[in-house]
């Protein structure tokens, strides 16, 4: 009997060890957050993501020190949760979350804390060109202007995008610390719609200067129309959709003030504008050739004083001789026709001049830069 009893006891203990008396197995599910526990100086450029591994989330609560709840949404069949509003600067956040596995066993709860960075200073996108809703010509690049200089160009450029509706090869090019441009390798295809996005919020643009807002705008590329000004032939020829539709007699810059060769871009239109030679480095007041006059129907094509405009005083020389200070002179009728026709962003190519347009001469010098050099102006450029 003692043997039997001992045997029963031993057998009972063994059965307990193998079955019902064992400790329950822990859940295989676990929870992680995209920001580590106790992290600080976190830039709030990305949403906070809470993820369940080998299970699904059953609860997520993100709160600030003051107890304010941060909203979010589930995705991926309950395996992902992300904030749906940006995190704020200089805040402490508490993360509490739990998941369960396929056997509905709860995971070890996640309980972590982190703090976002406080900016040294702030920067925004001040404006873009084209502006939202514009229709522009085929030569208009995209320009993004920042409210303060950017020192970490690569960090900012990674957050910028130009999204054409038609596949278009193009590149960013930093014009200065406060301006970055993007242009297609060749002129835009007419009818292309373009969305420009700058996801600058929470990005350290250098030295702790943080972006505080995102920016988005869209524009449309209009008709394919362009003009070619021939300095030697004294003609100004207008094309639409590849076909010549007008040719006007014109007068260009005299030899001492030549109209510069290269692709200009029409970027301002004025029904009348005051022109003074001392504003662009020409003759100063009291010097021979000085002028100060108001002229009608003027289309600005560079920032060095070059316009296509009406000048009734030179009609006799138009088509015959170059007598201006660098502008393209047209008759009142011809100049009015071109003024009404031209789109902001249309190319105006000047040929036959021995003085080239340079990056120092224009508000839109993008087409003076060879493509292979243009792409090198990107902070993310990598040689192929």
Coordinates of N, CA, C and O in Angstrom, one line a residue, residues 28-32 51-56 79-80 99:
X28 N 2.4 36.0 -26.5 CA 3.4 36.3 -27.5 C 3.4 37.7 -28.1 O 4.3 38.1 -28.8
X29 N 2.3 38.4 -27.8 CA 2.1 39.7 -28.3 C 3.0 40.7 -27.6 O 3.3 40.5 -26.4
X30 N 3.4 41.8 -28.3 CA 4.2 42.9 -27.6 C 3.8 44.2 -28.3 O 3.3 44.2 -29.4
X31 N 4.2 45.3 -27.7 CA 3.8 46.6 -28.2 C 5.1 47.5 -28.1 O 5.8 47.5 -27.2
X32 N 5.3 48.2 -29.2 CA 6.4 49.2 -29.3 C 5.9 50.5 -29.8 O 4.8 50.6 -30.4
X51 N 2.8 50.2 -32.4 CA 2.7 49.0 -33.2 C 2.5 47.7 -32.3 O 3.2 47.6 -31.3
X52 N 1.6 46.8 -32.7 CA 1.5 45.5 -32.1 C 2.3 44.5 -32.9 O 2.2 44.5 -34.1
X53 N 3.0 43.6 -32.2 CA 3.7 42.5 -32.8 C 3.2 41.2 -32.4 O 3.0 41.0 -31.2
X54 N 2.8 40.3 -33.4 CA 2.2 39.0 -33.1 C 0.9 39.2 -32.3 O 0.6 38.4 -31.4
X55 N 0.2 40.2 -32.7 CA -1.1 40.4 -32.0 C -1.8 41.7 -32.5 O -1.3 42.3 -33.5
X56 N -2.8 42.1 -31.9 CA -3.5 43.4 -32.3 C -3.7 44.3 -31.0 O -3.7 43.8 -29.9
X79 N -3.2 46.5 -36.1 CA -1.8 46.3 -35.7 C -1.0 47.7 -35.6 O 0.1 47.7 -35.1
X80 N -1.5 48.7 -36.1 CA -0.9 50.0 -36.1 C -1.9 51.1 -35.6 O -3.0 51.1 -36.0
X99 N -1.7 45.1 -26.2 CA -2.2 44.3 -27.3 C -2.6 42.9 -26.7 O -2.3 42.6 -25.6

